[in-house]
Amino acid sequence: MAKNKKFLGYGILLSILGIVFMFLYSGLQNDQINIIQAFSGWSGDATMAPMTVGNFVCIVLTFLYGTMFIKFGVKKSLIPTMILCAVGCIGVAAANGLACNGGEGNYVLYFISLFITRCTCMMLQMAGFQLVASWFVRFRGQIMGVITVGSPLFSVVGTAGMTTLITKKLGGDYRPFYIAIAVLLVIVAVVVAFAIKDTPEDAGLYPDGADHPLKSEGAGEEVKLTIKDILSTKKGWQVIISFGALTFIINACMGSMAMRYITLGGGEPTIWLQAVKYLSIGALLGIPMSYVFGLIDDKVGTVKAAIVLGLCELLPILGLMLQPEGGSKVLMLVWGFGVACMTGGVPTLHPCIMAFAYGRREYQAANRIIMAIQLIPSAVAAQIMVGFMQRGQTTTAYIMLLIVLAVGIITLLTMLGMKDANAADRDYGKK
């Protein structure tokens, strides 16, 4: 009982930290650019440039960060990276470039600082997923669902709330926002240093608070899978293709939705401003949907949960594809619910499918390779969609997404007979 209480304490702390990790990651990875573009004196292309470069560099960093987790552990890798991320935030504030201050600023400092912030914040997400995969097996889906609420939470609270605060209280000055984020990063780094362990075994515990080691794991060290090991197996390609498709679709839809609605409004933002209301609804619903998909994962299995997610991804595609000129509120609602499923389901189930296929010990060894490969097409998903739309081939673009989704779902169907790597310690695996 005492050990279970001890595990409960760690579990609660890890869940809270995971939410904070995902909140910060979501904001610094993408959403913050909306704040910068709203108040910066630089052009949209100039403000976005370091983020674009960072997106491609992060493909390589995914493999590097995963290797660091394997070699040095989560804590030793995460703490200095968070401090560096905090330095990047301070640099963004110091670069100024605010429209309210004349818009000049130091663009070189801004570029370097935002690039550092974008590249380092990714480790927050990877660390959160790694800790959950290490500490939970039986309840991994539900705990993943808990921590991933941090992403839609930032969309609701961070972007909208900070934009209003900066406008009404700070006179268009976003520097206090970045300084506050830097302070929060340092505080969280201190908590990580003194209050958490990489694995339950490091704290004298077992996953899920059990009183015995996992039945599905034998003795021995973690297997360090190579790129060849992943790419030469059917299982590796099934995971790459299935969730590569689901991830591509969320990036394609979310990265081109504004242009789609603006085009439907004849180049004016009127329809887009209507759609934003439904986007907010989707972001709010994404909070409970994160947990719902995690619960489905734990109850019926990861592959079946992923198939449900794949079918739900039809909604945002069709909601955008079938939108008439002038917009349709019914289709906007369909699209908004689809956004909730994507933003809640994809972040939750992506690490779950990795743990399902490779197990707790090989999770990161596989993740660093598979995720890096999946990021390559995802990095250009929005640009591909925008390119089609600019050439007047919008319907073709969404047909392409339907084909990609079909490939993803069919690949998941081929995985229905695959056994969970930790099946002996999963409730549904015993049935």
XYZ file of C-alpha atoms in Angstrom:
431
model
C 0.000 0.000 0.000
C 2.814 2.393 0.934
C 4.479 1.732 -2.382
C 1.219 2.348 -4.213
C 0.832 5.677 -2.420
C 4.379 6.507 -3.409
C 3.582 5.628 -7.022
C 0.411 7.720 -6.883
C 2.477 10.741 -5.847
C 4.846 10.259 -8.761
C 1.918 9.577 -11.116
C 0.138 12.811 -10.192
C 3.344 14.836 -10.522
C 4.186 13.250 -13.888
C 0.661 13.970 -15.156
C 0.865 17.630 -14.110
C 4.348 18.014 -15.587
C 3.178 16.277 -18.773
C 0.347 18.783 -19.190
C 2.822 21.642 -18.660
C 5.257 20.076 -21.154
C 2.545 19.791 -23.808
C 1.198 23.273 -23.050
C 4.650 24.821 -23.542
C 5.477 22.620 -26.530
C 2.262 23.482 -28.345
C 2.747 27.181 -27.740
C 6.431 27.385 -28.626
C 6.312 24.915 -31.514
C 3.647 26.719 -33.503
C 1.003 28.853 -31.769
C 3.376 31.601 -30.594
C 3.906 32.767 -34.184
C 0.341 34.108 -34.158
C 1.295 36.375 -31.248
C 4.508 37.536 -32.922
C 2.824 38.257 -36.251
C 0.038 40.183 -34.528
C 2.404 42.626 -32.772
C 5.693 42.518 -34.689
C 6.778 45.200 -37.116
C 8.464 42.628 -39.368
C 6.720 41.001 -42.342
C 4.896 37.698 -42.088
C 7.595 35.919 -44.103
C 10.349 37.382 -41.935
C 8.708 36.378 -38.669
C 7.981 32.860 -39.961
C 11.430 32.187 -41.461
C 13.176 30.850 -38.305
C 10.189 28.584 -37.592
C 10.286 27.156 -41.128
C 14.017 26.432 -40.927
C 13.545 24.975 -37.458
C 10.812 22.614 -38.681
C 13.241 20.915 -41.042
C 16.126 20.850 -38.557
C 13.797 19.156 -36.064
C 13.612 16.134 -38.355
C 17.262 15.427 -37.524
C 16.875 16.545 -33.906
C 14.127 13.957 -33.343
C 16.688 11.209 -33.860
C 19.316 13.090 -31.821
C 16.989 13.742 -28.867
C 15.798 10.139 -28.843
C 19.405 8.941 -28.825
C 20.147 11.284 -25.911
C 17.245 9.776 -23.940
C 18.657 6.298 -24.501
C 22.249 7.254 -23.696
C 21.816 9.780 -20.859
C 18.197 9.436 -19.710
C 15.290 11.882 -19.846
C 16.257 14.144 -16.930
C 19.884 14.712 -17.932
C 18.815 15.460 -21.519
C 15.791 17.603 -20.723
C 17.116 19.981 -18.050
C 19.871 21.720 -20.115
C 17.585 21.766 -23.158
C 14.862 23.565 -21.175
C 17.400 26.124 -19.946
C 18.513 26.711 -23.552
C 14.865 27.105 -24.569
C 14.447 29.725 -21.814
C 17.489 31.597 -23.172
C 15.845 31.563 -26.619
C 12.657 33.102 -25.171
C 14.652 35.863 -23.496
C 16.411 36.459 -26.823
C 13.077 36.892 -28.617
C 12.094 39.493 -26.021
C 15.468 41.259 -26.266
C 15.258 41.396 -30.074
C 12.219 43.671 -29.749
C 10.955 44.322 -33.302
C 7.588 45.395 -31.910
C 5.302 47.540 -34.043
C 4.508 49.644 -30.957
C 8.234 50.443 -30.635
C 8.806 51.310 -34.286
C 9.256 47.787 -35.649
C 13.031 47.926 -36.050
C 14.614 45.685 -33.429
C 17.445 43.208 -33.968
C 16.249 40.729 -36.568
C 19.383 38.558 -36.445
C 18.935 38.091 -32.690
C 15.245 37.354 -33.254
C 15.983 34.728 -35.929
C 18.596 32.922 -33.830
C 16.502 33.066 -30.653
C 13.259 31.850 -32.221
C 15.151 29.113 -34.072
C 16.633 27.918 -30.757
C 13.219 28.031 -29.094
C 11.570 26.026 -31.891
C 14.310 23.389 -31.940
C 14.516 22.892 -28.164
C 10.802 22.919 -27.310
C 10.307 19.666 -29.221
C 12.113 17.780 -26.465
C 9.324 18.746 -24.044
C 6.830 16.644 -26.012
C 9.243 13.758 -26.469
C 10.111 13.775 -22.765
C 6.469 13.742 -21.696
C 5.699 10.797 -23.953
C 8.826 8.905 -22.877
C 8.043 9.304 -19.173
C 4.462 8.088 -19.621
C 5.627 5.117 -21.717
C 8.146 4.218 -19.001
C 5.852 4.624 -15.980
C 2.568 3.284 -17.385
C 1.632 0.204 -19.394
C -1.860 -0.790 -18.277
C -3.014 2.842 -18.140
C -0.731 4.368 -20.777
C -3.567 5.424 -23.100
C -5.485 7.290 -20.408
C -2.392 9.014 -18.998
C -1.312 9.979 -22.532
C -4.832 11.387 -22.917
C -4.398 13.401 -19.730
C -1.070 15.024 -20.615
C -2.006 15.820 -24.220
C -4.810 18.128 -23.043
C -1.982 20.650 -22.692
C -1.942 21.255 -26.457
C -5.583 22.296 -27.008
C -5.394 24.085 -23.646
C -2.777 26.448 -25.055
C -4.945 27.089 -28.114
C -7.811 28.095 -25.832
C -5.925 29.885 -23.045
C -2.510 30.781 -24.403
C -3.094 32.193 -27.871
C -6.471 33.850 -27.299
C -5.794 34.895 -23.703
C -2.318 36.301 -24.295
C -3.351 38.127 -27.464
C -6.117 39.878 -25.512
C -3.819 40.666 -22.579
C -1.047 42.015 -24.818
C -3.539 44.156 -26.718
C -5.507 45.575 -23.792
C -3.016 45.637 -20.920
C 0.484 45.712 -22.412
C -0.015 48.104 -25.320
C 1.095 45.602 -27.964
C 4.274 44.560 -26.094
C 4.737 40.760 -26.091
C 8.090 40.825 -24.238
C 6.584 40.135 -20.775
C 4.967 37.013 -22.262
C 8.324 35.604 -23.366
C 10.036 36.518 -20.118
C 7.248 34.760 -18.195
C 7.640 31.645 -20.362
C 11.408 31.688 -19.734
C 10.852 31.869 -15.955
C 8.322 29.018 -16.141
C 10.785 26.873 -18.099
C 13.468 27.379 -15.438
C 11.046 26.567 -12.615
C 9.901 23.373 -14.354
C 13.541 22.400 -14.996
C 14.220 22.671 -11.252
C 11.181 20.491 -10.474
C 12.344 17.913 -13.020
C 15.829 17.897 -11.471
C 14.686 17.196 -7.917
C 11.267 15.528 -8.084
C 11.053 12.938 -10.878
C 12.766 9.739 -11.963
C 13.209 8.442 -15.497
C 11.569 5.105 -14.696
C 9.549 3.668 -11.791
C 12.366 1.191 -11.192
C 14.674 4.142 -10.422
C 12.289 4.991 -7.562
C 12.038 1.392 -6.329
C 8.649 0.914 -7.990
C 7.073 -0.930 -10.905
C 4.920 0.414 -13.778
C 1.306 1.289 -12.913
C 2.081 0.927 -9.193
C 2.099 -2.865 -9.397
C 3.847 -4.991 -6.765
C 5.756 -7.051 -9.330
C 7.811 -6.507 -12.510
C 6.100 -6.556 -15.905
C 5.247 -10.056 -17.082
C 5.888 -9.017 -20.677
C 9.486 -7.975 -20.051
C 12.412 -10.223 -19.418
C 15.681 -9.299 -17.804
C 18.223 -7.425 -19.840
C 19.055 -4.005 -21.205
C 17.020 -1.967 -23.634
C 17.476 -3.044 -27.243
C 18.919 -0.205 -29.301
C 17.213 -0.622 -32.651
C 18.996 0.662 -35.736
C 17.507 2.288 -38.822
C 18.068 -0.987 -40.679
C 16.184 -2.901 -37.974
C 13.141 -0.644 -38.436
C 13.131 -0.388 -42.219
C 13.675 -4.102 -42.825
C 10.565 -5.205 -40.911
C 6.884 -5.188 -41.867
C 5.986 -3.814 -38.439
C 8.221 -0.771 -38.893
C 6.605 0.209 -42.180
C 3.104 -0.390 -40.831
C 3.698 2.135 -38.041
C 5.484 4.603 -40.351
C 2.731 4.561 -43.002
C -0.340 4.439 -40.736
C 0.494 7.276 -38.384
C 2.559 9.050 -41.005
C -0.723 9.392 -42.930
C -2.747 10.535 -39.907
C -0.070 13.089 -38.962
C 0.227 14.359 -42.540
C -3.510 15.039 -42.642
C -3.608 17.061 -39.421
C -0.707 19.236 -40.617
C -2.245 19.617 -44.085
C -5.703 20.587 -42.801
C -4.574 22.865 -39.966
C -1.876 24.572 -42.038
C -4.169 25.454 -44.952
C -7.571 26.011 -43.314
C -7.286 29.814 -43.186
C -6.525 30.027 -46.910
C -9.433 27.688 -47.691
C -11.962 29.863 -45.854
C -10.483 33.134 -47.113
C -10.720 31.808 -50.675
C -14.368 30.887 -50.105
C -14.933 34.468 -48.943
C -13.612 35.922 -52.185
C -10.291 36.876 -50.643
C -11.896 38.610 -47.671
C -11.520 37.234 -44.113
C -15.283 37.304 -43.401
C -15.882 33.534 -43.718
C -12.647 32.777 -41.884
C -13.736 34.910 -38.929
C -16.964 32.887 -38.762
C -15.007 29.635 -38.955
C -12.710 30.696 -36.090
C -15.677 30.353 -33.729
C -16.010 26.710 -34.703
C -12.237 26.295 -34.475
C -12.478 27.470 -30.842
C -15.220 24.913 -30.241
C -12.972 22.257 -31.759
C -10.052 23.286 -29.549
C -12.256 23.077 -26.444
C -13.634 19.668 -27.452
C -10.075 18.520 -28.143
C -9.459 18.572 -24.379
C -11.930 15.783 -23.506
C -11.298 13.984 -26.814
C -7.650 13.518 -25.805
C -8.787 11.420 -22.866
C -11.552 9.661 -24.833
C -9.073 8.294 -27.372
C -6.727 7.269 -24.563
C -9.576 5.442 -22.832
C -10.517 3.633 -26.060
C -6.864 2.638 -26.394
C -6.790 1.056 -22.937
C -10.160 -0.665 -23.284
C -10.076 -2.172 -26.779
C -6.494 -1.770 -27.960
C -4.326 0.750 -29.752
C -4.971 -0.411 -33.321
C -8.757 -0.311 -32.957
C -8.530 3.131 -31.325
C -6.361 4.324 -34.231
C -8.883 3.038 -36.782
C -11.609 5.046 -35.018
C -9.317 8.084 -35.178
C -8.707 7.496 -38.882
C -12.439 7.404 -39.594
C -12.873 10.616 -37.577
C -10.263 12.317 -39.766
C -12.755 12.086 -42.610
C -14.726 14.864 -40.890
C -12.242 17.756 -41.213
C -11.349 16.741 -44.782
C -14.968 16.605 -45.923
C -15.897 19.661 -43.841
C -13.314 21.717 -45.754
C -13.683 20.032 -49.136
C -17.480 20.416 -49.343
C -17.652 23.978 -47.991
C -19.630 26.140 -50.461
C -18.821 29.750 -51.284
C -20.051 31.885 -48.428
C -19.587 28.994 -46.021
C -21.918 26.491 -44.363
C -22.381 26.518 -40.583
C -23.294 22.826 -40.568
C -20.091 21.903 -42.390
C -18.111 24.265 -40.147
C -19.475 22.346 -37.163
C -18.470 19.055 -38.801
C -15.027 20.513 -39.445
C -14.760 21.818 -35.854
C -15.564 18.396 -34.372
C -13.049 16.861 -36.766
C -10.438 19.301 -35.476
C -11.256 18.141 -31.926
C -10.685 14.517 -32.934
C -7.408 15.288 -34.726
C -5.898 17.574 -32.074
C -7.040 15.258 -29.294
C -6.441 11.898 -30.945
C -3.226 12.112 -32.956
C -0.923 13.337 -30.128
C -2.450 10.777 -27.738
C -2.316 7.709 -29.957
C 0.976 8.341 -31.772
C 3.143 7.401 -28.758
C 0.659 4.621 -27.914
C 1.107 2.913 -31.296
C 4.877 3.096 -30.799
C 4.603 1.466 -27.372
C 2.112 -1.071 -28.752
C 4.461 -2.163 -31.529
C 7.793 -2.024 -29.709
C 7.050 -2.162 -25.987
C 8.304 -0.083 -23.116
C 11.984 -0.898 -23.467
C 12.286 -0.368 -27.209
C 9.880 2.587 -27.328
C 12.433 5.362 -27.752
C 14.836 3.292 -29.833
C 12.042 2.929 -32.401
C 10.428 6.348 -31.888
C 13.555 8.363 -32.719
C 13.739 6.659 -36.125
C 10.066 6.354 -37.053
C 9.076 9.854 -35.918
C 11.987 11.430 -37.828
C 10.852 9.687 -41.025
C 7.216 10.715 -40.482
C 8.210 14.357 -39.995
C 9.622 14.628 -43.528
C 6.286 14.622 -45.428
C 4.498 16.346 -42.532
C 6.931 19.274 -42.730
C 5.718 20.111 -46.235
C 2.041 19.072 -45.873
C 0.704 22.623 -45.506
C 2.861 23.935 -48.355
C 1.571 21.176 -50.672
C -2.050 22.071 -49.859
C -1.464 25.799 -50.311
C 0.275 25.111 -53.623
C -2.752 23.204 -54.943
C -5.116 25.954 -53.764
C -3.092 28.718 -55.380
C -3.336 26.857 -58.689
C -7.100 26.548 -58.314
C -6.928 22.787 -57.661
C -8.522 22.739 -54.209
C -10.737 19.702 -54.868
C -7.697 17.773 -56.107
C -5.884 18.655 -52.890
C -8.629 17.193 -50.696
C -8.980 14.103 -52.892
C -5.254 13.595 -52.306
C -5.897 13.747 -48.532
C -8.708 11.193 -48.848
C -6.318 8.841 -50.667
C -3.648 9.367 -47.990
C -6.219 8.671 -45.276
C -7.416 5.511 -47.061
C -3.833 4.250 -47.198
C -3.433 4.954 -43.477
C -6.657 3.171 -42.484
C -5.951 0.153 -44.714
C -2.497 -0.121 -43.160
C -4.044 -0.047 -39.674
C -6.451 -2.830 -40.696
C -3.442 -5.005 -41.549
C -2.238 -4.496 -37.951
C -5.366 -5.925 -36.279
C -3.691 -9.299 -35.797
C -0.540 -7.784 -34.319
C 0.041 -8.466 -30.629
C 0.746 -5.656 -28.181
C 4.404 -5.879 -27.149
C 3.284 -5.620 -23.504
C 0.033 -7.581 -23.960
C 0.482 -9.636 -20.776
C 0.320 -6.424 -18.735
C -2.543 -4.787 -20.621
C -6.161 -5.433 -19.533
C -7.554 -5.967 -23.026
C -4.555 -8.169 -23.835
C -5.722 -10.717 -21.235
C -9.132 -11.231 -22.789
